[in-house]
Short mmCIF file of C-alpha atoms in Angstrom, two decimals:
data_model
loop_
_atom_site.label_atom_id
_atom_site.label_comp_id
_atom_site.label_asym_id
_atom_site.label_seq_id
_atom_site.Cartn_x
_atom_site.Cartn_y
_atom_site.Cartn_z
CA MET Y 119 -21.50 -13.03 24.02
CA LEU Y 120 -19.51 -16.13 22.49
CA THR Y 121 -17.20 -17.49 25.17
CA THR Y 122 -13.10 -16.82 22.86
CA GLU Y 123 -13.36 -20.05 22.81
CA ALA Y 124 -17.02 -20.65 21.37
CA LEU Y 125 -15.77 -18.05 18.93
CA VAL Y 126 -12.82 -19.81 18.10
CA LYS Y 127 -14.33 -22.48 17.05
CA GLU Y 128 -16.62 -21.05 14.78
CA LEU Y 129 -13.99 -19.11 13.12
CA VAL Y 130 -12.42 -22.57 12.43
CA GLU Y 131 -14.79 -24.07 10.48
CA LYS Y 132 -15.80 -21.41 8.67
CA ASN Y 133 -11.89 -20.74 7.53
CA GLY Y 134 -10.65 -24.18 7.60
CA ARG Y 135 -8.22 -25.92 9.87
CA SER Y 136 -4.46 -24.75 8.11
CA ARG Y 137 -2.60 -22.82 8.15
CA ASN Y 138 -3.27 -20.72 5.38
CA SER Y 139 -6.38 -19.55 7.78
CA LEU Y 140 -4.59 -18.70 10.29
CA MET Y 141 -5.07 -15.01 9.94
CA PRO Y 142 -8.59 -14.61 8.87
CA ILE Y 143 -8.70 -16.34 12.54
CA LEU Y 144 -6.80 -14.11 14.43
CA GLN Y 145 -8.39 -11.22 11.85
CA GLY Y 146 -12.33 -12.50 13.13
CA ILE Y 147 -11.13 -12.37 16.77
CA VAL Y 148 -9.72 -8.64 17.22
CA GLN Y 149 -12.88 -8.05 15.55
CA LYS Y 150 -15.69 -9.24 18.25
CA GLU Y 151 -13.04 -9.03 20.74
CA HIS Y 152 -10.90 -5.79 20.31
CA TYR Y 153 -7.60 -8.07 21.36
CA LEU Y 154 -5.90 -11.41 21.27
CA SER Y 155 -6.17 -12.78 24.23
CA GLU Y 156 -4.07 -15.44 26.33
CA GLU Y 157 -7.02 -17.98 25.97
CA ALA Y 158 -7.62 -16.74 22.10
CA LEU Y 159 -4.39 -17.09 21.45
CA LEU Y 160 -3.59 -20.95 23.01
CA SER Y 161 -6.73 -21.38 21.85
CA VAL Y 162 -6.43 -20.52 17.88
CA ALA Y 163 -2.81 -22.73 18.41
CA LYS Y 164 -4.64 -26.12 19.62
CA GLU Y 165 -7.33 -26.13 16.85
CA LEU Y 166 -4.61 -25.10 14.47
CA ASP Y 167 -2.88 -27.56 15.77
CA LEU Y 168 0.69 -25.56 15.59
CA SER Y 169 3.14 -24.84 18.58
CA ALA Y 170 1.50 -20.94 20.38
CA ALA Y 171 4.64 -19.12 20.42
CA ASP Y 172 4.60 -19.33 15.89
CA VAL Y 173 0.65 -18.57 16.92
CA TYR Y 174 1.93 -15.61 19.14
CA GLY Y 175 5.05 -14.94 16.57
CA THR Y 176 2.28 -13.78 14.16
CA ALA Y 177 0.50 -11.35 15.82
CA SER Y 178 2.50 -10.16 17.57
CA PHE Y 179 3.61 -9.07 13.80
CA TYR Y 180 0.96 -6.99 12.56
CA THR Y 181 -0.10 -3.56 14.21
CA PHE Y 182 -3.46 -4.43 13.88
CA LEU Y 183 -3.58 -8.02 15.92
CA ASP Y 184 -3.40 -6.60 18.88
CA THR Y 185 -2.44 -8.55 22.22
CA VAL Y 186 -2.46 -6.29 24.48
CA PRO Y 187 -6.54 -5.30 26.22
CA ARG Y 188 -7.67 -2.79 23.33
CA GLY Y 189 -10.86 -0.15 23.97
CA LYS Y 190 -13.71 -1.18 22.41
CA ASN Y 191 -12.91 1.92 19.36
CA ILE Y 192 -10.07 1.43 18.51
CA ILE Y 193 -8.95 5.20 17.81
CA ARG Y 194 -5.78 5.48 14.93
CA VAL Y 195 -4.68 8.77 13.76
CA CYS Y 196 -2.38 8.69 10.50
CA LYS Y 197 1.26 10.11 11.81
CA THR Y 198 2.60 9.68 8.20
CA ILE Y 199 4.23 13.69 6.68
CA THR Y 200 1.08 15.21 4.70
CA CYS Y 201 -1.00 14.14 7.71
CA HIS Y 202 1.89 15.31 9.98
CA MET Y 203 2.11 18.93 7.95
CA LYS Y 204 -2.24 19.53 7.88
CA GLY Y 205 -1.90 18.82 11.78
CA LYS Y 206 -2.45 15.71 13.26
CA ASP Y 207 -0.72 16.89 16.51
CA GLU Y 208 -3.70 18.80 17.30
CA VAL Y 209 -5.89 16.80 16.75
CA ILE Y 210 -4.24 14.40 18.15
CA ASN Y 211 -4.12 16.83 21.23
CA ALA Y 212 -7.27 17.60 21.33
CA LEU Y 213 -8.31 14.05 20.91
CA SER Y 214 -5.64 13.20 24.43
CA ASN Y 215 -7.18 15.86 26.29
CA ALA Y 216 -10.67 15.45 25.88
CA LEU Y 217 -10.07 11.15 26.66
CA LYS Y 218 -7.72 11.96 29.25
CA ILE Y 219 -5.63 9.50 27.57
CA LYS Y 220 -2.59 9.24 26.24
CA VAL Y 221 -1.28 7.80 22.18
CA GLY Y 222 -0.74 4.44 22.96
CA GLU Y 223 -3.92 4.20 26.18
CA THR Y 224 -6.85 3.09 27.21
CA THR Y 225 -9.65 4.99 28.42
CA HIS Y 226 -10.91 3.60 32.38
CA ASP Y 227 -14.30 2.09 31.05
CA LYS Y 228 -12.47 -0.02 28.04
CA LYS Y 229 -14.63 2.58 25.50
CA PHE Y 230 -11.66 3.85 23.53
CA THR Y 231 -7.76 3.28 22.98
CA LEU Y 232 -5.35 6.29 21.04
CA LEU Y 233 -3.67 5.05 18.99
CA THR Y 234 -0.93 6.84 15.83
CA ALA Y 235 -0.58 4.51 12.29
CA ASN Y 236 1.59 5.02 9.80
CA CYS Y 237 0.21 6.31 6.30
CA LEU Y 238 -3.84 5.39 6.00
CA GLY Y 239 -3.46 5.93 2.48
CA TRP Y 240 -5.55 9.31 3.12
CA CYS Y 241 -2.62 12.12 1.57
CA HIS Y 242 -4.78 14.03 0.01
CA LYS Y 243 -7.46 15.04 2.34
CA GLY Y 244 -5.75 14.65 6.13
CA PRO Y 245 -6.02 14.62 9.16
CA VAL Y 246 -7.19 11.55 8.54
CA MET Y 247 -8.19 8.67 11.58
CA LEU Y 248 -9.52 5.64 11.56
CA VAL Y 249 -12.12 5.19 14.70
CA ASN Y 250 -11.65 0.86 14.23
CA ASP Y 251 -12.79 -0.07 10.53
CA GLU Y 252 -14.71 3.53 9.53
CA VAL Y 253 -12.49 5.75 8.10
CA TYR Y 254 -12.68 10.26 8.96
CA PRO Y 255 -11.02 11.82 6.34
CA ASP Y 256 -9.93 16.43 6.56
CA LEU Y 257 -10.14 16.10 10.27
CA THR Y 258 -10.44 19.52 12.50
CA PRO Y 259 -9.88 19.18 16.06
CA GLN Y 260 -13.55 20.14 16.17
CA LYS Y 261 -14.30 17.23 13.50
CA ALA Y 262 -12.41 14.93 15.41
CA LEU Y 263 -14.29 15.28 18.45
CA GLU Y 264 -17.57 15.36 16.93
CA ILE Y 265 -17.01 11.90 15.48
CA ILE Y 266 -15.60 10.98 19.21
CA GLU Y 267 -18.19 11.62 20.95
CA GLU Y 268 -20.79 9.69 18.61
CA TYR Y 269 -19.08 6.43 19.18
CA GLY Y 270 -18.96 7.20 22.91
CA LYS Y 271 -22.43 7.20 22.64
CA GLU Y 272 -23.55 4.69 20.75
CA ALA Y 273 -20.63 2.83 22.80
CA LYS Y 274 -23.02 3.02 26.68
CA MET F 46 5.62 28.83 -20.11
CA GLU F 47 4.02 25.57 -22.41
CA ASN F 48 2.12 23.40 -20.20
CA ASN F 49 2.72 20.29 -21.53
CA LEU F 50 1.51 17.43 -19.10
CA LYS F 51 -1.06 15.73 -21.09
CA LYS F 52 -3.43 14.25 -18.24
CA VAL F 53 -5.00 11.00 -19.51
CA ASP F 54 -8.35 9.19 -19.31
CA ILE F 55 -8.47 5.02 -19.43
CA ILE F 56 -8.20 4.35 -15.54
CA PHE F 57 -11.58 5.24 -14.40
CA GLU F 58 -13.05 6.16 -17.76
CA VAL F 59 -16.31 4.17 -18.48
CA ASP F 60 -18.46 2.77 -20.82
CA GLU F 61 -21.54 1.62 -20.57
CA ASN F 62 -21.25 -0.23 -24.76
CA ASN F 63 -18.12 -1.94 -23.88
CA THR F 64 -17.93 -2.33 -19.83
CA PRO F 65 -14.79 -4.65 -18.29
CA TYR F 66 -17.41 -7.88 -18.76
CA ASP F 67 -17.48 -7.67 -22.39
CA VAL F 68 -14.21 -6.88 -22.49
CA LEU F 69 -13.15 -9.96 -20.12
CA LEU F 70 -15.40 -12.39 -22.81
CA LYS F 71 -13.98 -11.01 -25.90
CA THR F 72 -10.64 -11.31 -24.53
CA LEU F 73 -10.50 -15.31 -23.42
CA LYS F 74 -11.49 -15.95 -26.77
CA ARG F 75 -8.62 -14.67 -28.16
CA PRO F 76 -4.81 -16.99 -28.18
CA ALA F 77 -3.52 -16.62 -24.57
CA ASP F 78 0.08 -15.77 -26.72
CA GLU F 79 -1.63 -13.62 -28.95
CA ILE F 80 -2.27 -11.58 -24.98
CA ILE F 81 1.49 -11.45 -23.70
CA LEU F 82 2.70 -10.53 -27.24
CA ASP F 83 -0.04 -7.47 -26.91
CA LEU F 84 1.35 -6.94 -23.61
CA ILE F 85 5.13 -7.24 -24.23
CA ASP F 86 4.29 -4.79 -27.23
CA SER F 87 2.15 -2.08 -25.49
CA GLY F 88 5.12 -1.88 -23.33
CA LEU F 89 3.42 -2.05 -20.10
CA LYS F 90 6.02 -1.99 -16.52
CA GLY F 91 4.27 -2.20 -13.09
CA ARG F 92 3.28 0.78 -11.88
CA GLY F 93 3.40 -0.76 -8.59
CA GLY F 94 6.70 0.94 -8.34
CA ALA F 95 9.48 -2.33 -9.10
CA GLY F 96 8.79 -1.70 -13.47
CA PHE F 97 8.53 -5.26 -14.21
CA PRO F 98 7.61 -5.39 -17.63
CA THR F 99 4.17 -6.35 -17.42
CA GLY F 100 3.78 -8.54 -20.63
CA LEU F 101 7.19 -10.85 -19.16
CA LYS F 102 6.27 -11.45 -15.84
CA TRP F 103 2.66 -13.25 -17.40
CA LYS F 104 4.69 -15.16 -20.17
CA PHE F 105 6.85 -16.54 -17.22
CA ALA F 106 4.16 -18.21 -15.56
CA ARG F 107 2.79 -19.42 -18.52
CA ASN F 108 5.70 -20.66 -19.85
CA GLU F 109 6.13 -22.36 -15.74
CA ASP F 110 4.85 -26.15 -15.94
CA GLY F 111 2.82 -27.51 -12.68
CA ASP F 112 -1.56 -27.76 -12.40
CA THR F 113 -1.91 -25.05 -9.67
CA LYS F 114 -0.56 -21.64 -10.30
CA TYR F 115 -2.54 -18.50 -8.94
CA VAL F 116 -2.75 -14.87 -9.46
CA ILE F 117 -3.05 -12.29 -7.19
CA CYS F 118 -3.57 -8.46 -6.50
CA ASN F 119 -1.39 -6.05 -4.64
CA ALA F 120 -3.23 -3.85 -3.07
CA ASP F 121 -1.55 -3.49 0.04
CA GLU F 122 -0.61 0.12 -0.67
CA GLY F 123 1.05 1.56 2.40
CA GLU F 124 3.76 3.62 0.33
CA PRO F 125 3.43 7.50 2.15
CA GLY F 126 1.76 9.11 -0.89
CA THR F 127 -0.04 6.98 -1.78
CA PHE F 128 -3.41 6.82 -2.38
CA LYS F 129 -4.81 6.14 -6.13
CA ASP F 130 -5.11 2.59 -5.36
CA ARG F 131 -7.80 3.11 -2.27
CA GLU F 132 -9.39 5.24 -5.53
CA ILE F 133 -9.58 2.60 -7.93
CA ILE F 134 -10.44 -0.03 -5.30
CA ASP F 135 -13.58 2.28 -4.73
CA ARG F 136 -14.54 3.07 -8.71
CA VAL F 137 -13.93 0.53 -11.42
CA PRO F 138 -13.29 -2.99 -9.19
CA GLU F 139 -14.56 -4.67 -12.46
CA LYS F 140 -11.80 -3.28 -14.14
CA ILE F 141 -9.31 -4.84 -11.62
CA PHE F 142 -10.91 -8.55 -11.75
CA THR F 143 -11.23 -8.18 -15.07
CA GLY F 144 -7.37 -8.36 -15.28
CA MET F 145 -7.44 -10.34 -12.86
CA THR F 146 -9.53 -12.99 -14.77
CA ILE F 147 -7.38 -12.34 -17.90
CA CYS F 148 -4.03 -12.95 -16.49
CA GLY F 149 -5.25 -16.11 -15.23
CA TYR F 150 -6.91 -17.84 -18.75
CA VAL F 151 -3.55 -16.76 -19.81
CA VAL F 152 -1.48 -17.79 -17.00
CA GLY F 153 -3.27 -21.34 -16.13
CA ALA F 154 -4.66 -20.09 -13.15
CA LYS F 155 -7.65 -21.23 -11.35
CA GLU F 156 -7.61 -19.23 -8.74
CA GLY F 157 -6.35 -15.50 -7.90
CA TYR F 158 -6.22 -13.80 -4.42
CA ILE F 159 -6.79 -10.46 -3.89
CA TYR F 160 -4.32 -8.88 -0.46
CA LEU F 161 -6.48 -5.47 0.75
CA ARG F 162 -4.23 -4.14 3.03
CA GLY F 163 -5.77 -3.39 6.68
CA GLU F 164 -6.11 0.15 6.46
CA TYR F 165 -8.95 -0.15 3.60
CA ASN F 166 -10.65 -2.92 5.66
CA PHE F 167 -14.21 0.05 5.16
CA LEU F 168 -13.73 -1.32 1.54
CA LEU F 169 -14.42 -5.46 2.08
CA LYS F 170 -18.27 -4.47 2.42
CA PRO F 171 -18.35 -3.74 -0.67
CA LEU F 172 -15.35 -4.62 -2.37
CA SER F 173 -17.16 -7.91 -1.63
CA LYS F 174 -20.53 -7.16 -2.58
CA LYS F 175 -18.94 -6.38 -6.26
CA LEU F 176 -17.16 -9.51 -6.52
CA ASP F 177 -20.50 -11.82 -5.45
CA GLU F 178 -21.25 -9.81 -8.60
CA PHE F 179 -17.96 -11.24 -10.65
CA ASN F 180 -17.47 -14.35 -9.81
CA GLU F 181 -21.21 -15.16 -10.57
CA PHE F 182 -20.90 -13.69 -14.52
CA LEU F 183 -17.56 -15.87 -13.96
CA LYS F 184 -20.37 -19.47 -12.84
CA LYS F 185 -22.36 -17.84 -15.54
CA ASN F 186 -20.92 -18.25 -18.00
CA LYS F 187 -18.71 -21.74 -17.25
CA ILE F 188 -15.44 -19.65 -16.86
CA ASP F 189 -13.36 -22.04 -14.59
CA TYR F 190 -11.86 -19.36 -12.27
CA LYS F 191 -12.41 -18.07 -8.84
CA ILE F 192 -10.94 -14.12 -7.52
CA TYR F 193 -11.00 -14.11 -3.00
CA LEU F 194 -10.41 -11.54 -0.85
CA LYS F 195 -7.67 -11.17 2.10
CA SER F 196 -6.89 -8.71 4.19
CA GLY F 197 -3.58 -7.41 5.87
CA SER F 198 -2.90 -6.48 9.33
CA GLY F 199 -1.15 -2.70 9.34
CA ALA F 200 2.57 -3.62 7.79
CA TYR F 201 3.65 -1.98 5.37
CA VAL F 202 6.36 -4.46 4.56
CA CYS F 203 3.25 -7.10 3.48
CA GLY F 204 3.31 -5.03 0.32
CA GLU F 205 6.68 -6.78 -0.66
CA GLU F 206 5.61 -9.68 -2.93
CA SER F 207 7.36 -12.24 -0.89
CA ALA F 208 6.03 -10.37 2.10
CA LEU F 209 2.39 -10.06 0.98
CA PHE F 210 2.84 -14.87 0.55
CA GLU F 211 4.42 -15.13 4.08
CA SER F 212 1.05 -13.35 4.95
CA MET F 213 -1.51 -15.29 3.03
CA GLU F 214 -0.07 -18.73 4.00
CA GLY F 215 -0.62 -17.27 8.23
CA LYS F 216 2.45 -16.14 9.14
CA ARG F 217 4.85 -13.04 9.90
CA GLY F 218 5.77 -11.28 6.79
CA GLU F 219 9.01 -11.41 6.79
CA PRO F 220 10.18 -11.23 2.46
CA ARG F 221 12.25 -14.14 1.64
CA ASN F 222 14.76 -14.80 -0.81
CA LYS F 223 15.17 -14.40 -4.28
CA PRO F 224 15.44 -16.46 -6.74
CA PRO F 225 13.04 -18.21 -7.00
CA TYR F 226 10.90 -15.55 -8.02
CA PRO F 227 7.13 -15.46 -7.57
CA THR F 228 6.12 -17.25 -11.60
CA VAL F 229 8.43 -19.87 -10.26
CA ALA F 230 7.46 -20.21 -6.50
CA GLY F 231 5.14 -17.49 -5.34
CA TYR F 232 2.22 -18.04 -3.36
CA ASN F 233 2.00 -21.80 -1.67
CA SER F 234 5.62 -21.79 -3.17
CA LYS F 235 3.95 -22.22 -6.72
CA PRO F 236 3.74 -20.27 -9.98
CA THR F 237 2.49 -16.79 -8.81
CA VAL F 238 1.41 -14.04 -10.66
CA ILE F 239 1.37 -10.55 -8.53
CA ASN F 240 0.51 -7.46 -10.14
CA ASN F 241 0.12 -3.62 -9.19
CA VAL F 242 -3.61 -2.94 -8.80
CA GLU F 243 -3.13 -0.38 -11.69
CA THR F 244 -1.30 -2.95 -13.42
CA LEU F 245 -4.52 -4.96 -13.99
CA VAL F 246 -6.48 -2.31 -14.56
CA TYR F 247 -4.21 -1.31 -17.49
CA THR F 248 -4.30 -5.33 -18.30
CA THR F 249 -8.24 -4.23 -19.07
CA MET F 250 -7.49 -1.29 -20.57
CA ILE F 251 -4.95 -2.62 -23.30
CA CYS F 252 -7.35 -5.19 -24.18
CA ARG F 253 -9.91 -2.90 -24.25
CA ILE F 254 -8.02 -0.52 -26.74
CA GLY F 255 -5.27 -2.34 -28.29
CA PRO F 256 -2.08 -1.28 -27.75
CA LYS F 257 -1.02 1.30 -29.57
CA LYS F 258 -3.22 3.02 -27.76
CA PHE F 259 -1.52 3.39 -24.96
CA LYS F 260 2.04 3.04 -26.82
CA ASP F 261 1.69 6.20 -28.21
CA LEU F 262 1.04 7.94 -24.41
CA GLY F 263 4.41 8.31 -22.92
CA THR F 264 8.43 8.05 -23.83
CA SER F 265 10.83 5.35 -24.95
CA ASP F 266 10.95 3.99 -22.26
CA SER F 267 8.22 5.13 -20.73
CA ARG F 268 4.68 3.67 -22.18
CA GLY F 269 1.48 5.11 -21.20
CA SER F 270 0.00 7.03 -18.60
CA LYS F 271 0.28 6.35 -14.76
CA VAL F 272 -2.23 7.45 -11.59
CA PHE F 273 -0.52 9.67 -9.61
CA SER F 274 -1.29 10.90 -5.50
CA VAL F 275 -0.60 14.73 -5.55
CA SER F 276 -0.70 15.72 -1.74
CA GLY F 277 1.25 17.99 0.51
CA ASP F 278 2.33 21.53 -0.22
CA THR F 279 -0.48 22.10 -3.74
CA PRO F 280 -4.15 24.07 -3.86
CA ILE F 281 -5.44 20.93 -5.67
CA PRO F 282 -4.10 17.60 -3.87
CA GLY F 283 -5.92 14.63 -5.42
CA ILE F 284 -5.19 11.62 -7.55
CA TYR F 285 -4.12 12.55 -11.58
CA GLU F 286 -3.91 9.89 -15.23
CA LEU F 287 -0.89 11.46 -16.68
CA GLU F 288 1.24 9.93 -19.32
CA LEU F 289 4.40 9.31 -18.31
CA GLY F 290 7.72 11.07 -19.24
CA MET F 291 7.36 14.38 -17.85
CA PRO F 292 9.77 16.20 -17.36
CA LEU F 293 8.74 17.88 -12.86
CA HIS F 294 8.94 21.45 -14.31
CA ASN F 295 5.82 21.12 -15.66
CA PHE F 296 4.31 18.67 -12.94
CA VAL F 297 5.65 21.71 -10.40
CA ASP F 298 3.89 24.13 -12.34
CA GLU F 299 0.64 22.78 -12.58
CA PHE F 300 0.28 21.28 -9.10
CA GLY F 301 3.09 23.59 -6.58
CA ASP F 302 1.88 26.38 -4.73
CA GLY F 303 4.40 28.77 -6.12
CA ASP F 304 6.19 28.37 -3.40
CA VAL F 305 7.82 24.67 -4.22
CA LYS F 306 10.92 24.27 -2.59
CA ALA F 307 11.51 20.34 -3.71
CA VAL F 308 8.92 17.43 -4.73
CA GLN F 309 10.01 13.56 -3.43
CA VAL F 310 8.16 11.52 -6.06
CA GLY F 311 8.35 7.65 -5.02
CA GLY F 312 7.37 7.71 -1.61
CA ALA F 313 9.41 7.82 1.66
CA SER F 314 11.01 5.20 -0.07
CA GLY F 315 12.20 7.78 -3.20
CA HIS F 316 13.76 10.57 -3.71
CA CYS F 317 13.87 14.50 -3.20
CA VAL F 318 14.38 16.73 -5.74
CA PRO F 319 15.65 20.44 -5.01
CA ARG F 320 14.32 23.13 -7.05
CA LYS F 321 17.63 23.96 -9.10
CA LYS F 322 16.91 20.12 -10.02
CA PHE F 323 13.28 20.55 -11.93
CA ASN F 324 13.80 21.18 -15.18
CA ASP F 325 16.10 18.51 -15.62
CA THR F 326 14.36 16.10 -14.44
CA ILE F 327 11.68 12.97 -15.73
CA ILE F 328 9.25 11.90 -14.15
CA GLY F 329 9.64 8.16 -15.17
CA PHE F 330 11.47 5.15 -15.66
CA GLU F 331 14.56 6.85 -17.88
CA GLY F 332 15.10 9.71 -14.67
CA ILE F 333 12.91 8.90 -11.31
CA PRO F 334 10.23 6.40 -11.04
CA THR F 335 7.54 6.04 -9.14
CA GLY F 336 4.93 4.51 -7.68
CA GLY F 337 2.51 7.55 -8.24
CA SER F 338 3.43 9.00 -4.71
CA MET F 339 4.48 12.80 -5.64
CA MET F 340 4.81 14.92 -2.51
CA ILE F 341 4.93 18.81 -2.75
CA PHE F 342 7.08 20.46 -0.37
CA ASN F 343 6.99 24.60 -0.12
CA SER F 344 9.68 26.75 1.33
CA SER F 345 8.05 26.53 5.27
CA ARG F 346 8.99 22.82 5.50
CA SER F 347 12.17 21.75 7.26
CA MET F 348 13.71 19.30 4.72
CA TYR F 349 14.81 17.59 9.10
CA ASN F 350 11.40 17.03 9.42
CA VAL F 351 10.60 15.71 6.83
CA LEU F 352 13.91 13.16 6.11
CA HIS F 353 12.64 12.40 10.71
CA ASP F 354 9.72 11.29 8.88
CA TYR F 355 10.69 9.48 6.73
CA LEU F 356 13.25 7.44 9.26
CA GLU F 357 10.51 6.70 11.78
CA PHE F 358 8.75 5.31 9.29
CA PHE F 359 10.65 3.14 8.08
CA ALA F 360 12.69 2.35 11.32
CA GLU F 361 8.76 1.01 13.00
CA GLU F 362 8.40 -0.73 9.77
CA SER F 363 10.88 -2.80 8.90
CA CYS F 364 10.30 -6.11 9.57
CA GLY F 365 13.63 -7.13 11.47
CA GLN F 366 14.55 -10.19 9.85
CA CYS F 367 17.59 -9.14 8.57
CA THR F 368 20.28 -6.70 10.47
CA PRO F 369 21.29 -4.01 7.70
CA CYS F 370 17.75 -2.67 7.78
CA ARG F 371 16.95 -2.91 10.98
CA VAL F 372 20.20 -1.91 12.83
CA GLY F 373 20.58 0.51 9.17
CA CYS F 374 16.87 2.58 9.91
CA GLN F 375 17.12 3.21 13.80
CA GLN F 376 20.94 3.89 13.55
CA LEU F 377 20.31 6.35 10.73
CA LEU F 378 17.11 7.78 12.72
CA LYS F 379 19.21 8.15 15.78
CA GLY F 380 21.81 9.51 13.36
CA ILE F 381 20.37 12.86 12.53
CA GLU F 382 18.95 13.31 15.42
CA ALA F 383 22.39 13.58 17.04
CA VAL F 384 24.07 15.71 14.25
CA LYS F 385 20.38 18.10 15.02
CA ARG F 386 21.52 18.14 18.82
CA GLY F 387 25.67 19.09 18.21
CA GLU F 388 26.64 15.69 19.86
CA ARG F 389 27.63 14.46 16.93
CA PRO F 390 29.97 16.59 14.02
CA PRO F 391 28.67 17.68 10.35
CA ALA F 392 30.85 14.75 8.28
CA TYR F 393 29.33 12.22 10.91
CA LEU F 394 26.52 12.78 7.19
CA ASP F 395 28.99 10.76 4.97
CA ASP F 396 29.09 8.30 6.98
CA LEU F 397 25.35 7.28 7.88
CA LYS F 398 25.68 7.54 3.74
CA LYS F 399 28.09 4.73 3.48
CA LEU F 400 25.65 3.27 5.68
CA THR F 401 22.86 3.19 3.42
CA GLY F 402 24.82 1.61 0.80
CA THR F 403 25.22 -1.42 3.52
CA MET F 404 22.27 -1.48 3.57
CA LYS F 405 21.48 -0.78 -0.45
CA ILE F 406 24.23 -4.31 -0.70
CA ALA F 407 22.61 -5.68 1.98
CA ALA F 408 19.53 -5.70 3.33
CA LYS F 409 17.32 -8.73 2.45
CA CYS F 410 14.16 -6.53 0.57
CA GLY F 411 13.67 -3.23 -0.68
CA LEU F 412 13.22 -1.80 1.98
CA GLY F 413 15.73 -1.40 3.57
CA GLN F 414 17.66 -1.43 -0.04
CA SER F 415 16.15 1.30 -0.19
CA VAL F 416 15.80 3.89 2.81
CA GLY F 417 18.81 5.55 1.31
CA ASN F 418 17.28 7.44 -2.65
CA PRO F 419 15.21 9.55 0.69
CA PHE F 420 18.22 9.95 2.56
CA ASN F 421 20.47 10.67 0.75
CA SER F 422 19.27 13.21 -1.50
CA ILE F 423 17.47 14.63 1.62
CA ILE F 424 21.25 14.85 2.92
CA ASP F 425 23.10 15.96 -0.55
CA ASN F 426 20.19 18.91 -1.35
CA PHE F 427 19.03 20.37 2.09
CA ARG F 428 22.28 19.58 4.22
CA GLU F 429 22.58 22.63 6.40
CA GLU F 430 18.82 21.59 7.07
CA ILE F 431 19.79 18.81 8.88
CA ILE F 432 22.89 20.22 10.22
CA TYR F 433 21.53 23.49 11.02
#
């Protein structure tokens, strides 16, 4: 695996050094490392000749640009009204019990982080969750557990 | 009762003999002014929610001086209850690209961008594949235009056009002051046309079928059809393209479960219409406009929970840059909780309503300005459910 510094350099090469490239660069780091470490933010600031505070300020604005360590697989269960009506609480409870973590926490083995999200745009097929970039609509607690089990196997 | 609901098939219609590519080549041979006149004549208004006349927007951008202009497709569909753009992007992306290219030709832009919300990242791969093919087609036909794909990172407010520009420029997604409007100074402070996904598809289709066929649908204030996202307590949730200007009771007859208490028209930032007003509520610009979100609630639902969900959403998604919205959203949420717990008298709700009035005047963008829509319509119609 690339070091953070090398990854940043690679992303800067690919996207360019202008301010407009900041989002794709930060997104690229999250894609690989699941969050933005202090090292990553400092390195981006240096490469783009921006202040570290400016880079952190931008990153911290966006829900998907995490600045705290996250697990290999990030689960985001939609909590907005229709998913609420269709039983997102049961799905979250099932996941929380199975993974033995609360919403916002990461498992000890760093395989999973459980989060909630605002409307994911699947209101007609709720409850729904994202695992990383993949979407899983029409959930039941049972289905959600089966999906997570598969990810658990892959993440060994 | 007679049901006047008219289903339409324009957005998703596929005609092998008249593909978006065919429409593009044909349209690019026409004078730009003529295309604008067609769009103005069609009466097409923006389908993202705000409803600005599309033809005028293109005309303003065309009239701006400058070598660099941009066309942006707003695919940051984040309004709770809205999911139609995802389906459009998934099923008919070429119609979006075509609309963007025609727009580029009309206003004199050489670059287009699609800003896709981060929650739809699973669409990135298939979409970029189709986009590559399209860009290749442009190159082959010597059309000096290219479309790029950008993604968001989970911020509702970036659906606001100026916040979207900020985000594309690598900054916090904080809305700008207006004016200047995007057609004067948008992305990179250059003249920019920013349209919703669905709007761009309609521009393609108006170029194909002509303004008259479009104009024949709908009412004088709300021309054409619109894609609706139907969810909540309905046996048939999903995406439906319907003629605009329908009375809400027709909609409820078709989609309700027989026990509909209220319909939230226009998403969390829209209006809640109670049963007693179904008969005299028109869905369209003359009545209650919507970006497409129609959430149905039956009598088993607590409207306190509905409002609480919405306020929690706004309190989280407010960008925090202007005080009326940042503090206002939090205080509305805390306020209804306090009234529910009996810590505040019911009359406190009227103070909170005044606060939404302040937010409407003083908030910088549509987010803070529109929180009063759900708040007041739910408080006014379901006051007892909030208090007890």
